[in-house]
Coordinates of C-alpha atoms in Angstrom, one line a residue:
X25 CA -8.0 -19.4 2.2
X26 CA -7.2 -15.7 1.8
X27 CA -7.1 -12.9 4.6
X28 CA -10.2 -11.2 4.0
X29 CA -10.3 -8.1 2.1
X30 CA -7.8 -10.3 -0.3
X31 CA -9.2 -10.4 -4.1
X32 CA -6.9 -13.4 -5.5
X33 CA -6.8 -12.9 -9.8
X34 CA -8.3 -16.1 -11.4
X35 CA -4.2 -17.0 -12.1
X36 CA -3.5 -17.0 -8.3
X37 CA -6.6 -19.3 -7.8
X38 CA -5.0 -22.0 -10.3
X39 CA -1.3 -22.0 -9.6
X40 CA -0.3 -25.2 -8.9
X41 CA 2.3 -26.0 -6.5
X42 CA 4.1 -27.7 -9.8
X43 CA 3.7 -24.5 -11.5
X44 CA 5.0 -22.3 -8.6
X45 CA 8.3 -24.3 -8.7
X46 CA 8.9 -24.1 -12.1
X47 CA 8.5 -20.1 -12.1
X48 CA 10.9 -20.5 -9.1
X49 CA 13.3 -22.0 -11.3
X50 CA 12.8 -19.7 -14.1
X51 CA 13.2 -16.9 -12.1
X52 CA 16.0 -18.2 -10.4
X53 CA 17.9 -19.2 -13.4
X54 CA 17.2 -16.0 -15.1
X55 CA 18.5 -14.0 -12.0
X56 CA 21.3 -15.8 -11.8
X57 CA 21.6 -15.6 -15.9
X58 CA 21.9 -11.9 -14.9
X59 CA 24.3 -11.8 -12.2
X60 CA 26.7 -13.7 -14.3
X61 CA 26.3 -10.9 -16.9
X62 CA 26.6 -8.1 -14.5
X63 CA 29.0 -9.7 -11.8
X64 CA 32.3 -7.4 -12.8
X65 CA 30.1 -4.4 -11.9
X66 CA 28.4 -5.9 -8.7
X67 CA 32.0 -6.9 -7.4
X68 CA 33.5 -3.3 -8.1
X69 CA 30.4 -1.7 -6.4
X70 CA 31.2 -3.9 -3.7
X71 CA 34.6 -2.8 -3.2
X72 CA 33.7 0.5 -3.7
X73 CA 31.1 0.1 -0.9
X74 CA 33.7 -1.5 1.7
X75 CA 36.5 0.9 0.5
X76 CA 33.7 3.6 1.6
X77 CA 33.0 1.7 5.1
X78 CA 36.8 1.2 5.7
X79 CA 38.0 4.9 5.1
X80 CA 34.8 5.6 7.7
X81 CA 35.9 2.6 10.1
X82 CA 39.8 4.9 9.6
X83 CA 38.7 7.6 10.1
X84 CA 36.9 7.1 13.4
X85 CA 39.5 5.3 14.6
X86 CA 42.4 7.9 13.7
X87 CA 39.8 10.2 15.8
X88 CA 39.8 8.1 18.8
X89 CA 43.4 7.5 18.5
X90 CA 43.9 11.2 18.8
X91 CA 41.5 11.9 22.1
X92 CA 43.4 9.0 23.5
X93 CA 46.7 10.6 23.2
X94 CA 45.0 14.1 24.0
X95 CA 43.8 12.2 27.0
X96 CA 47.1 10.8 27.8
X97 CA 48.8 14.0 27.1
X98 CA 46.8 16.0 29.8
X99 CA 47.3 12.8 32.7
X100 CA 50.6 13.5 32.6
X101 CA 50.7 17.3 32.9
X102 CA 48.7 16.6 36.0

């Protein structure tokens, strides 16, 4: 049963669950096909994401590091 409004295409109408599963399958096995042939570039876009994140995760804590001293700097000329 469809939510009305929904036009299913004569293809979705006679999917079978069998069917479904094999296109899973394809699909997953071609995906995975892919990541196999792409994975040195996914890794080093990964490391150049986290390198990214870490310099910002630094950098924010370099900054707190300072108004902490600044902080402690004016408590004791108090």
């Amino acid at each position: 049963m469809t939510p009305t409004g929904v036009v299913m295409t004569d293809f979705e109408k006679n999917i079978t669950v069998s069917q479904l599963e094999t296109y899973r399958q394809d699909f997953m096995r071609c995906y995975l096909s892919w990541v196999r042939r792409h994975e040195e570039d996914i890794m080093m876009s990964l490391k150049e994401e986290m390198l990214r994140e870490l310099t910002i995760i630094d950098n924010k804590l370099l900054t707190l590091e300072m108004n902490i001293e600044k902080e402690l700097f004016a408590m004791k000329k108090r």
